[in-house]
Coordinates of C-alpha atoms and ligand atoms in Angstrom, one line a residue:
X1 CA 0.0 0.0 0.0
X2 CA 2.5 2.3 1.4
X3 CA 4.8 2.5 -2.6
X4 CA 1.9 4.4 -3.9
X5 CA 2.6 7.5 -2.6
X6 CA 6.1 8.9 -3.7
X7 CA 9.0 10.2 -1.6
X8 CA 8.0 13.5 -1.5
X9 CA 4.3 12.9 -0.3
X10 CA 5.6 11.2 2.6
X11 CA 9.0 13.4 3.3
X12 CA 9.9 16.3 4.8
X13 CA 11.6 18.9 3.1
X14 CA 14.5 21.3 4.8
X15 CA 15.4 24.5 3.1
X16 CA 18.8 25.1 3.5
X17 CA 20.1 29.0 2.9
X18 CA 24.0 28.0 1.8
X19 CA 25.7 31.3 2.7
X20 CA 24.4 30.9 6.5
X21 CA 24.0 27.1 7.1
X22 CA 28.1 25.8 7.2
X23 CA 31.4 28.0 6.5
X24 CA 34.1 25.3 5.7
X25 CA 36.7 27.6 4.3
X26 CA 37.0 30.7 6.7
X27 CA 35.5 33.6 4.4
X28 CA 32.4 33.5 6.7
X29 CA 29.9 32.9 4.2
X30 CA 28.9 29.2 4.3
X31 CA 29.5 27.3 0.9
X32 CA 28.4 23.4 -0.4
X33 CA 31.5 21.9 1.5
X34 CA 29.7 23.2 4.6
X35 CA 26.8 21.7 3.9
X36 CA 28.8 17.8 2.9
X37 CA 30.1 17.7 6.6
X38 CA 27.1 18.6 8.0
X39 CA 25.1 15.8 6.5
X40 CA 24.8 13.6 9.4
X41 CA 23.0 15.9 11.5
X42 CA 20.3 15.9 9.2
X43 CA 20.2 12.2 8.4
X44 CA 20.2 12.5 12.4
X45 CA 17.5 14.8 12.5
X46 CA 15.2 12.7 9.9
X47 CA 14.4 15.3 7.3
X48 CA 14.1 13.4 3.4
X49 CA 15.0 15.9 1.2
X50 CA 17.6 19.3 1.2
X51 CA 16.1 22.4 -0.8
X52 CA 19.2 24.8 -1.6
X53 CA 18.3 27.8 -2.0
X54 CA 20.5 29.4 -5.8
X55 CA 24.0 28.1 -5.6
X56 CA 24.7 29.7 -9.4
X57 CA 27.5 32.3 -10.3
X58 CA 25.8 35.9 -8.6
X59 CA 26.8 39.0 -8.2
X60 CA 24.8 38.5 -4.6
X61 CA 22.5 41.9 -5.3
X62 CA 20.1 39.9 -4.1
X63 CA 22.2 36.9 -2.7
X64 CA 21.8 34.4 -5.4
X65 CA 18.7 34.9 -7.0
X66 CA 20.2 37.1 -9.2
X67 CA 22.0 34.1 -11.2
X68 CA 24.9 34.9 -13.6
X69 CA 25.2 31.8 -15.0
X70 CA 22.8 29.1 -14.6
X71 CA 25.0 26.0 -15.7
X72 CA 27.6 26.6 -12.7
X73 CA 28.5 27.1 -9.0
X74 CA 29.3 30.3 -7.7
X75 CA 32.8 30.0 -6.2
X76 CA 32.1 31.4 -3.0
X77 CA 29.8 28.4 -2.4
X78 CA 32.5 26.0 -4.2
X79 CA 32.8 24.1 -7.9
X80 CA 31.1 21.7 -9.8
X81 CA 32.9 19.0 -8.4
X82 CA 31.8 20.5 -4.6
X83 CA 28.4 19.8 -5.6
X84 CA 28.8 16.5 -7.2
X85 CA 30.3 15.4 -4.1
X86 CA 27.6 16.5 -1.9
X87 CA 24.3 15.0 -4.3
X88 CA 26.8 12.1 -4.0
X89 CA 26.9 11.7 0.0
X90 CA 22.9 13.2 -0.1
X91 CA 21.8 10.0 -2.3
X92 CA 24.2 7.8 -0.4
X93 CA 22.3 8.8 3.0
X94 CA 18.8 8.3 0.9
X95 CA 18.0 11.5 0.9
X96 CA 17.3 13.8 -2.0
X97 CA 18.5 17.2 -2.7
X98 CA 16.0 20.0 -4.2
X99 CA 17.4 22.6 -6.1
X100 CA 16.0 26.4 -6.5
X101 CA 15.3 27.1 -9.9
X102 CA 14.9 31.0 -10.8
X103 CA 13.4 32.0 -14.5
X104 CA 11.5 35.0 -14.0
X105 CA 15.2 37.2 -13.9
X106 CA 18.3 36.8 -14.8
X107 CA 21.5 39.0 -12.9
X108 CA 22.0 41.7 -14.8
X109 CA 25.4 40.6 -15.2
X110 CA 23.8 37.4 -17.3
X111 CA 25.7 36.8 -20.6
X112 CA 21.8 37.0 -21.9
X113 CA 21.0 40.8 -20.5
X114 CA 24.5 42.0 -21.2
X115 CA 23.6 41.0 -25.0
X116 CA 20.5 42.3 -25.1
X117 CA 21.5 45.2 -23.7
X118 CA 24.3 46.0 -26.0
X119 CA 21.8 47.3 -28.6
X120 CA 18.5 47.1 -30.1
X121 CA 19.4 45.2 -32.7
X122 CA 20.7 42.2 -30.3
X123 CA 19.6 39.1 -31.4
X124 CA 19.3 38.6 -27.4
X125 CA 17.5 42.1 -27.4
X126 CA 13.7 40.7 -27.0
X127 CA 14.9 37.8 -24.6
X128 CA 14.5 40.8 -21.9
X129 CA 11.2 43.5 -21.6
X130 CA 12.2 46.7 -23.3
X131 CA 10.3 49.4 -23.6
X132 CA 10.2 52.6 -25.1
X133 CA 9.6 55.8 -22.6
X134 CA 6.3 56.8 -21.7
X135 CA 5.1 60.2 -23.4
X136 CA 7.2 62.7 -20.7
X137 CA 10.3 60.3 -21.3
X138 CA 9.6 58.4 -17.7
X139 CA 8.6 54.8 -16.8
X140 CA 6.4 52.9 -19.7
X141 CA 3.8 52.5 -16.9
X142 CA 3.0 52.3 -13.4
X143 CA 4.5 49.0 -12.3
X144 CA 6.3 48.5 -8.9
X145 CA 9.3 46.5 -8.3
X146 CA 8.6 44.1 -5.3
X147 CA 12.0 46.0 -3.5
X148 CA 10.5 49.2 -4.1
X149 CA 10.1 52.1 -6.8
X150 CA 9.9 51.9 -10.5
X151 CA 10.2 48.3 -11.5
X152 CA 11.5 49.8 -15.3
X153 CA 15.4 51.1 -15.5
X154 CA 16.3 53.5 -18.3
X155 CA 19.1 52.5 -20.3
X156 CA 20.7 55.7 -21.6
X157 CA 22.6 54.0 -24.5
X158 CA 19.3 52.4 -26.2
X159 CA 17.2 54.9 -25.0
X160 CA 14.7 52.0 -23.7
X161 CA 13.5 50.6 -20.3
X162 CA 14.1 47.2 -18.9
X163 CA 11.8 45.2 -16.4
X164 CA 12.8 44.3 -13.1
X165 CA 10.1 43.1 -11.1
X166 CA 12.6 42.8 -7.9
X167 CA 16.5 44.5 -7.7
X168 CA 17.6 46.6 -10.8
X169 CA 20.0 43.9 -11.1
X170 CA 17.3 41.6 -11.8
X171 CA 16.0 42.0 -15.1
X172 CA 12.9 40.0 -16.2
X173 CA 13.4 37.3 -18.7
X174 CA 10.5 37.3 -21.7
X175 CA 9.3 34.7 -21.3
X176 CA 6.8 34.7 -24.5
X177 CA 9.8 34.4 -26.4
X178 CA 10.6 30.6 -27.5
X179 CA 13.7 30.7 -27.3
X180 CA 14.5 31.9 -24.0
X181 CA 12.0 29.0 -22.6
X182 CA 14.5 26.8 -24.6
X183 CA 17.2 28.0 -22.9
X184 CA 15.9 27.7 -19.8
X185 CA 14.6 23.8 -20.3
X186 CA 18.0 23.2 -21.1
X187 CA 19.4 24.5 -17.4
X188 CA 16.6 22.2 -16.3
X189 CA 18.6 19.1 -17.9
X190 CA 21.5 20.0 -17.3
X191 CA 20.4 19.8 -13.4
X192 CA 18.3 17.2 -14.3
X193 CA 21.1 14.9 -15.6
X194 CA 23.4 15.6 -13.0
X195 CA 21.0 13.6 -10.8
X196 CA 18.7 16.3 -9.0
X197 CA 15.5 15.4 -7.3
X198 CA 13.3 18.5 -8.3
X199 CA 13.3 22.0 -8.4
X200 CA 11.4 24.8 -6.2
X201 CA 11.1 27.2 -8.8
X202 CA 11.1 31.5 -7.6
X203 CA 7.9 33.6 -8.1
X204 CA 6.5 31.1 -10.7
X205 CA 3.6 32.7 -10.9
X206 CA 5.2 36.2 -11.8
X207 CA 7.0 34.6 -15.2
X208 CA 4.7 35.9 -17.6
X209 CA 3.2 39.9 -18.0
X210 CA 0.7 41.6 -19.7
X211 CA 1.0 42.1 -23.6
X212 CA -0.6 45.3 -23.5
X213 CA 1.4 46.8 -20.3
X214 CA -1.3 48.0 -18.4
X215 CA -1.1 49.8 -15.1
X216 CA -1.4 48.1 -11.9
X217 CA -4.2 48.9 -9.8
X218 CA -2.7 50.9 -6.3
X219 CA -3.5 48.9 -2.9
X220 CA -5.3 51.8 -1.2
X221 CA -4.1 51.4 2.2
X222 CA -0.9 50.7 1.2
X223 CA 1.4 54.3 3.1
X224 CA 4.8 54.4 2.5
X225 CA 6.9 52.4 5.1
X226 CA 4.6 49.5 4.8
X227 CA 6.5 46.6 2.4
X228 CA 7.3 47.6 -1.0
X229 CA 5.9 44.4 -2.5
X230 CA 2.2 44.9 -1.2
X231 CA 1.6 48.2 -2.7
X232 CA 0.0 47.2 -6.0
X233 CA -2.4 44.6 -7.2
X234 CA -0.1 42.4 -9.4
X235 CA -3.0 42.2 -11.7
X236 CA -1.0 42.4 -15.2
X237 CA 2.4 41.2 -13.3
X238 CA 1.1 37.9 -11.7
X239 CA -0.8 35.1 -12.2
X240 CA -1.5 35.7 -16.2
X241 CA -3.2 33.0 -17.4
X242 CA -0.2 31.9 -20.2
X243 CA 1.6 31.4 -17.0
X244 CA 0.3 27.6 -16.9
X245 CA 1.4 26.5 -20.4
X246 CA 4.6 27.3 -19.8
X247 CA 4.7 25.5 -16.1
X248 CA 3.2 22.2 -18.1
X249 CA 6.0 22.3 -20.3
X250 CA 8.4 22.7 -17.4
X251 CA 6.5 19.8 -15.3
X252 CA 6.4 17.3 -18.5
X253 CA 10.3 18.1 -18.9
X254 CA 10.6 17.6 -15.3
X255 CA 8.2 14.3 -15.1
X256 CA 10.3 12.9 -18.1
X257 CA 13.5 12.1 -16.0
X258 CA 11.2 10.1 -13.4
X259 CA 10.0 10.5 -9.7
X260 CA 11.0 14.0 -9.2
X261 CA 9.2 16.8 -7.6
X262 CA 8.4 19.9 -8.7
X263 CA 7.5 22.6 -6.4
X264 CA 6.7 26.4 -6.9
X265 CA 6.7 29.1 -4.8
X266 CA 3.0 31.5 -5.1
X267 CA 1.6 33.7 -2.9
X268 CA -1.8 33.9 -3.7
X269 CA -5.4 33.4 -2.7
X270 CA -6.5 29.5 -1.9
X271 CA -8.9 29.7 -5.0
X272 CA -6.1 30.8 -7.6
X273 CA -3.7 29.2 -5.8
X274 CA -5.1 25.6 -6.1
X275 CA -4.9 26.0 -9.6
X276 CA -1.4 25.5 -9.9
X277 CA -1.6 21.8 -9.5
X278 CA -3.2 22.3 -13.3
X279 CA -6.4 21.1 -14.3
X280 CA -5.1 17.5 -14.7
X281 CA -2.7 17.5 -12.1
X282 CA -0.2 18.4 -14.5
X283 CA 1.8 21.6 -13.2
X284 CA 3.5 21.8 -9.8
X285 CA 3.6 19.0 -7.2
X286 CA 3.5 21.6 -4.0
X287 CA 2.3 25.1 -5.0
X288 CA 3.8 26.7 -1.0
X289 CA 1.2 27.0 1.0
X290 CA 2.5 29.8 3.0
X291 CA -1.2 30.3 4.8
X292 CA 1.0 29.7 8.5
X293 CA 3.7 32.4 7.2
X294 CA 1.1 35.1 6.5
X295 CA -1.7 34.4 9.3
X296 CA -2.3 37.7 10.5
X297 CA -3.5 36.3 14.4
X298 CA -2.1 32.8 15.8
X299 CA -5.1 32.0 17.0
X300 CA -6.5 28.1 17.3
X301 CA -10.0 29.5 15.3
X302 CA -7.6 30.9 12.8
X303 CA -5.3 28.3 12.3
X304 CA -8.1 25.5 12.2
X305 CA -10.1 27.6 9.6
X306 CA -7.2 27.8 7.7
X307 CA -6.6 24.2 7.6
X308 CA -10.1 23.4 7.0
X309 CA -10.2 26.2 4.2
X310 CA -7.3 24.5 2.7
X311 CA -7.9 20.7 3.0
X312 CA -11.9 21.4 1.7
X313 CA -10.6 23.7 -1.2
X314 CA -7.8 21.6 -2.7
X315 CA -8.6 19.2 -5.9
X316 CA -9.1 15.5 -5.9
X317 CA -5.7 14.2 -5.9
X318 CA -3.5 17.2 -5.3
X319 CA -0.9 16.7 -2.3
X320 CA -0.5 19.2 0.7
X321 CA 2.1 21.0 1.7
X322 CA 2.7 23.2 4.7
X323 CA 5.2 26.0 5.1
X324 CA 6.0 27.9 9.0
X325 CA 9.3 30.0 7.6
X326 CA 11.5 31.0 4.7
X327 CA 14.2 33.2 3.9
X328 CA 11.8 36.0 2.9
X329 CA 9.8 35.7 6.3
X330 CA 10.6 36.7 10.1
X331 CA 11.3 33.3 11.8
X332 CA 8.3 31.3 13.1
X333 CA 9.7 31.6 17.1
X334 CA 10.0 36.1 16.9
X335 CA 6.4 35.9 15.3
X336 CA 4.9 33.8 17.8
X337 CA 7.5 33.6 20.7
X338 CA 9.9 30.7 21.2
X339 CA 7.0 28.6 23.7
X340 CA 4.5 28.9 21.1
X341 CA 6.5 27.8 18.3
X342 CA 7.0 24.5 19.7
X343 CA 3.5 23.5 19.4
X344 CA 4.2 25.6 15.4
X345 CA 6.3 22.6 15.5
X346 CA 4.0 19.6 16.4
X347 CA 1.3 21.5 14.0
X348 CA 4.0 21.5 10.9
X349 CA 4.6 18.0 11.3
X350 CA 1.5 16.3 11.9
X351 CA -1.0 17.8 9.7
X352 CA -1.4 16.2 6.3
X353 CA 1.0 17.4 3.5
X354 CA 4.4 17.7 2.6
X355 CA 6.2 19.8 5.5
X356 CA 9.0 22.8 4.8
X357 CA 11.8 23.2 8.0
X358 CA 13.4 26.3 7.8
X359 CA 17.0 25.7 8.7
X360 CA 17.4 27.0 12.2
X361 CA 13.6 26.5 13.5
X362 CA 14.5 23.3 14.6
X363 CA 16.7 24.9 17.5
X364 CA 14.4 27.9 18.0
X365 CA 16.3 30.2 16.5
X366 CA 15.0 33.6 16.3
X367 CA 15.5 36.7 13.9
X368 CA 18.8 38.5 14.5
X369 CA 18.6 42.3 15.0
X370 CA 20.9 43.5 12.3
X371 CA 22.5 47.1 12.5
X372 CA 21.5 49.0 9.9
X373 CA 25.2 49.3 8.6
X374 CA 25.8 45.6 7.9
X375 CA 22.6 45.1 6.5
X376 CA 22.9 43.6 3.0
X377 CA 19.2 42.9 1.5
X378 CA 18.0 45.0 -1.8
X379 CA 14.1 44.6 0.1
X380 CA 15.4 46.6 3.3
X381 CA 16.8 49.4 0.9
X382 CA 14.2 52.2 1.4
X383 CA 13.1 50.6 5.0
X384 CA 15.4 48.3 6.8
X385 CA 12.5 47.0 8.7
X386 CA 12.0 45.1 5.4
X387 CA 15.2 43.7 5.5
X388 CA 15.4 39.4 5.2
X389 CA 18.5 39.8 6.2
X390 CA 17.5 39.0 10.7
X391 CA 15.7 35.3 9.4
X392 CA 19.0 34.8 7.4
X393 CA 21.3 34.6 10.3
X394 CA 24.3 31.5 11.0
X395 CA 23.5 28.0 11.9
X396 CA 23.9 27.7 15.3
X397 CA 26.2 24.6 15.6
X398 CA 27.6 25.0 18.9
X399 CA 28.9 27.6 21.7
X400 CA 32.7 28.3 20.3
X401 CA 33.0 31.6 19.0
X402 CA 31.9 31.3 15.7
X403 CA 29.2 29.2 16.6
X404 CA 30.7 26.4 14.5
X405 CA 29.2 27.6 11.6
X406 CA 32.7 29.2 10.7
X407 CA 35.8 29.3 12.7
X408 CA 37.1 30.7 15.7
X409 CA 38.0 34.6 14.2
X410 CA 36.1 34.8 11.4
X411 CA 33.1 37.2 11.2
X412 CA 30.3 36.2 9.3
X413 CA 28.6 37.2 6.7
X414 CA 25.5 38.0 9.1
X415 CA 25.9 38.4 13.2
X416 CA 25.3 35.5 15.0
X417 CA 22.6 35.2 17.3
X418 CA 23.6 36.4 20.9
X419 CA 22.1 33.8 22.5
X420 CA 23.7 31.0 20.5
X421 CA 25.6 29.6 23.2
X422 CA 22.7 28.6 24.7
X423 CA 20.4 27.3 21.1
X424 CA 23.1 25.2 19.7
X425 CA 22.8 21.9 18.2
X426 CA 25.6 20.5 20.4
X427 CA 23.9 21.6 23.4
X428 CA 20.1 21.0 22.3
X429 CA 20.8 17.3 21.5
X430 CA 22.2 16.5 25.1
X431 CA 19.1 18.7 26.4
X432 CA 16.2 16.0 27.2
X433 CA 13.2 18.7 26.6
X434 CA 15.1 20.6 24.5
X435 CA 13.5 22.8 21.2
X436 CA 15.9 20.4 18.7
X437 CA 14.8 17.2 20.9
X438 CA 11.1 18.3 20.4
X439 CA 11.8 18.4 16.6
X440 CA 13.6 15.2 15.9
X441 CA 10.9 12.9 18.0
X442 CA 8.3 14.9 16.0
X443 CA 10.4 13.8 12.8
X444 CA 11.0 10.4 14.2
X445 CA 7.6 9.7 14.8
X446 CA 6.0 11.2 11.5
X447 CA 8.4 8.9 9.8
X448 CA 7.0 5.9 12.0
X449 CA 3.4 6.3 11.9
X450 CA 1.9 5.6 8.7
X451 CA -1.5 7.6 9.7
X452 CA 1.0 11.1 10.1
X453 CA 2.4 10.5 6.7
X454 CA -0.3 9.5 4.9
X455 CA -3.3 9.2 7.2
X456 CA -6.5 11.2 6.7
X457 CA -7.1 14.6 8.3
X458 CA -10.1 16.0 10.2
X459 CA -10.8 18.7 12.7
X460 CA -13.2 18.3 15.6
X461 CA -14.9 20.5 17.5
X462 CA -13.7 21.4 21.2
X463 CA -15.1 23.7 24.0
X464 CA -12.0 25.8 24.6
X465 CA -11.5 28.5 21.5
X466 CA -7.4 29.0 22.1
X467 CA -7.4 25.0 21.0
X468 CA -7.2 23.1 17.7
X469 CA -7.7 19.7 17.5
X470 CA -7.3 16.8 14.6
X471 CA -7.6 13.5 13.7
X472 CA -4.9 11.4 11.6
X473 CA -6.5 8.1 10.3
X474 CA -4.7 5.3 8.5
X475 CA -5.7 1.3 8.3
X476 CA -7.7 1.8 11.2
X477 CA -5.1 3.8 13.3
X478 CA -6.0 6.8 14.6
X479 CA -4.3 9.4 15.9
X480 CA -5.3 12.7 17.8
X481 CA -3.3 16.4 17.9
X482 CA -4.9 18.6 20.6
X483 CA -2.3 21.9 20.5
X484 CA -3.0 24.2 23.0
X485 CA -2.3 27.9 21.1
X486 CA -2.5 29.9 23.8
X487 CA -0.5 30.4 27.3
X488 CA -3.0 29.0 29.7
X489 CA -3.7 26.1 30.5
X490 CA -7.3 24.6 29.0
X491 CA -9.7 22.0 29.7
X492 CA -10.8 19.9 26.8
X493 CA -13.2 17.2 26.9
X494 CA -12.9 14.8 23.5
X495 CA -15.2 12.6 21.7
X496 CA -12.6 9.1 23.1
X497 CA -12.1 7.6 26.0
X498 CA -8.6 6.8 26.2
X499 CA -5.3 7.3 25.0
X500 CA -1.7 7.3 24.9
X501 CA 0.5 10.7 24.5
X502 CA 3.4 9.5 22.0
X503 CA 4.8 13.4 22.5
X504 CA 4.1 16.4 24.2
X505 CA 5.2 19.6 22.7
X506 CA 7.3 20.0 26.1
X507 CA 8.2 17.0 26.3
X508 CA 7.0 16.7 29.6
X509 CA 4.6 13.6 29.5
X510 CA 3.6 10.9 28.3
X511 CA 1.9 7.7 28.8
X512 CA -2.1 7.0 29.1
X513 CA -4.6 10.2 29.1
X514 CA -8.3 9.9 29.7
X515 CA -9.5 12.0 26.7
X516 CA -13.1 12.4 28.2
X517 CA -11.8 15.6 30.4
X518 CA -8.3 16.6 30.5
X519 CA -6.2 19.8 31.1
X520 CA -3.7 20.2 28.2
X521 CA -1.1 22.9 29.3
X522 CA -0.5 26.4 28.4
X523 CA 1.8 26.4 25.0
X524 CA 1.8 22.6 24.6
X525 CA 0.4 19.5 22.8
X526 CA -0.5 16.3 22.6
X527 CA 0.0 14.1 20.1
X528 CA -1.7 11.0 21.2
X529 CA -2.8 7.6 20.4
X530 CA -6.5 6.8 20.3
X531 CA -7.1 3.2 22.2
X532 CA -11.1 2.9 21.7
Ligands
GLC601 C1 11.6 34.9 -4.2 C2 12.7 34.6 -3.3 C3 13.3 35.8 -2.7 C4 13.8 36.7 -3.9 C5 12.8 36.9 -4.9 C6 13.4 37.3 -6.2 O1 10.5 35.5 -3.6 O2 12.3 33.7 -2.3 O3 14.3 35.6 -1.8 O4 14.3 37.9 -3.4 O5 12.1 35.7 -5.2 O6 14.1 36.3 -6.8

């Protein structure tokens, strides 16, 4: 029964962000080496597949997706041969390795843009958006980049603008033109041969604009100071409806080469959202369900109608997925405190769906406050309370100075967190209760219960409104995950009579549990086993 769903249905995936997970050649940025001698900590820790985020040549305007040169590996991170080595070890450990695929921009440093900038005449010239000036010799229209201002860039030489729908050094690739979407296919063999897993591709649903360049509507409470990439409705920048041909020509490339996954990163509605699986199931594996990373309120009604929302919306035979932090997103433990997160945690990895671990939650690591001056992130230009830059900060490895993610006298790229000595992965996996501890049973157990993998999923309805409570199902197995949300303790009565706690979010019990009329603690949870 259990070989018909493939390995990434019933894995979980770990983004790793190279320059900040492993420094293994004292320049304080961490590179793919880094990443090979820190393997057995996450076969320890039970994740199934590694997502890099870009790895390519980059001029790091915006710290790798802004790609240079698609076919390589930027030296800072290491060679070709660094990153055969590691898919090497990856697939020797059984694990798989996810690579981030970015087609809606190029750097401008591309041997593509640098071509079709040279003149209008290029035979690379329409592989880019030009555009003549407006009227009054400004912007062709009204668009936004997602960093802020203009998203067009005059180029004095040919007297034409370019699109950039994130950092001036990012322009956007045509991608109505045939031959760019060759090109491109061909980066995704190239991968593809060398013997990766699957892609997540960048802002898929940004690849393809209007024809006719029409304005953007304004977001009318949008004020300056509040992020640069809400203050228009991407109506002719996003989610154009070409947008799907090209991702089925990208999945059937990607489906060609076997049981690989093929995962794209949207933010956007449920309704529009759900239709990137395609109408036949025949575009993206896992369109990111980032519902947890933009949930206004943590609160159990909030996070249960989200769930339900999801798992009542999504298409017969589409696979869910469930997100808690990224690189673009304050970490899960500042947004909801480091107590709450753990039951963030035991909600990730227990619902139904594919789960993504942020490198880093799994210790509780929090943002980094960042001063101004070291601040590197094009989004935090105009407003460094935009800045990425505080959810990008070092793996915490250990308590030596540089926190063994690079040696002792080395500065990182990023500060380290000050209270690394403390969240460490040395010290966290001696810690019986500890955050990391909480995180590997959670993985342990997902990985040994068939109805947590692949079971069914339903809510039930509970007296106290700060829980959420769901059932798992599978071959008659079920399962029950009653997560306390708030921080007080709450009674809850359920629908069973008894049970065993496999886990608590705190680790602190376990063992039988009359379900009929319990107290579940403030910020934990219970995953336990039904008996009746
Ligand atoms: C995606 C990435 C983000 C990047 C942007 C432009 O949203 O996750 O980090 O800045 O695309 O490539």
């Amino acid at each position: 029964m259990e070989n018909v769903y493939s390995w990434w249905q019933q894995g979980v995936v770990y983004q790793i962000y190279p320059r900040s997970f492993m420094d293994s050649n004292g320049d304080g940025v961490g590179d793919l080496s880094g990443i090979r001698q820190r393997l057995d900590y996450l076969q320890w820790l039970g994740v199934d597949a590694l997502w890099l985020s870009p790895i390519y040549p980059s001029p790091m305007a915006d710290f790798g997706y802004d790609i240079a040169n698609y076919v390589d590996i930027e030296p800072v991170f290491g060679s070709l041969q660094d990153f055969d080595a590691l898919l090497h070890d990856v697939h020797q450990r059984h694990m798989k390795m996810i690579l981030d695929f970015v087609p809606n921009h190029t750097s401008d440093e591309h041997a593509w843009f640098v071509a079709s900038r040279a003149s209008r005449e290029s035979e690379k010239r329409d592989w880019y958006i030009w555009r003549d000036p407006a009227a009054d010799g400004g912007p062709p229209n009204n668009w936004t980049s997602f960093f802020g201002g203009s998203a067009w860039e005059f180029d004095a030489a040919s007297g034409q603008y370019y699109l950039h729908m994130f950092d001036v050094k990012q322009p956007d690739l045509n991608w109505r033109n045939p031959l760019v979407r060759q090109a491109m296919y061909d980066v995704m063999r190239f991968w593809l041969d060398r013997g990766v897993d699957g892609f997540r591709v960048d802002v898929i649903w940004m690849m393809i604009k209007d024809t006719q360049f029409r304005d953007n509507p304004e977001r009318p409470d949008w004020k300056p100071g509040d992020p640069p990439y809400a203050r228009q409705e991407g109506i002719y920048t996003e989610n154009q409806p070409e947008v799907h041909d090209v991702i089925r020509e990208m999945r059937s490339l990607v489906d060609s080469y076997g049981e690989k996954v093929f995962i794209g990163e949207i933010y956007l509605p449920l309704p529009q959202l759900m239709e990137y699986y395609g109408e036949m199931l025949d575009e993206v594996h896992l369109p990111f369900n980032f519902q947890f990373v933009q949930l206004a309120n943590w609160h159990a009604r909030d996070i249960r109608a989200s769930v339900d929302a999801y798992e009542t919306i999504l298409p017969e035979g589409a696979w869910p997925n469930w997100v808690l932090g990224n690189h673009d997103r304050s970490r899960i433990a500042t947004r909801i405190g480091r107590a709450q997160s753990r039951v963030a945690q035991m909600l990730l990895l227990t619902l139904r769906g594919t789960p993504t671990c942020y490198y880093g939650d799994e210790l509780g690591m929090e943002d980094v406050a960042v001063p101004p001056e070291l601040m590197h992130d094009p989004q935090g230009k105009d407003n460094p309370i935009h800045s990425r830059d505080p959810e990008r900060s070092p793996m915490q490895w250990n308590a030596d100075s540089g926190a063994g993610f690079c040696a002792d006298g080395v500065t990182p790229w990023l500060p380290l967190s000050e209270d690394y000595r403390h969240f460490n992965v040395e010290r966290e996996q001696q810690e019986e209760r500890s955050y990391l501890t909480l995180v590997q049973n959670l993985l342990t157990l997902r990985r040994q219960i068939p109805a947590l993998h692949v079971g069914s999923y339903a809510s039930i309805d509970v007296a106290s409104e700060e829980c959420f409570v769901y059932v798992r199902e599978h071959a008659g197995k079920r399962y029950v995950v009653a997560l306390n949300c708030s921080n007080a303790d709450q009674a809850l009565s359920l629908p069973f009579k008894e049970g065993t706690i496999m886990l608590s979010a705190s680790l602190e019990r376990t063992g039988p549990i009359a379900l009929e009329d319990f107290v579940l603690p403030a910020n934990d949870g219970y995953l336990i086993e039904i008996a009746d």
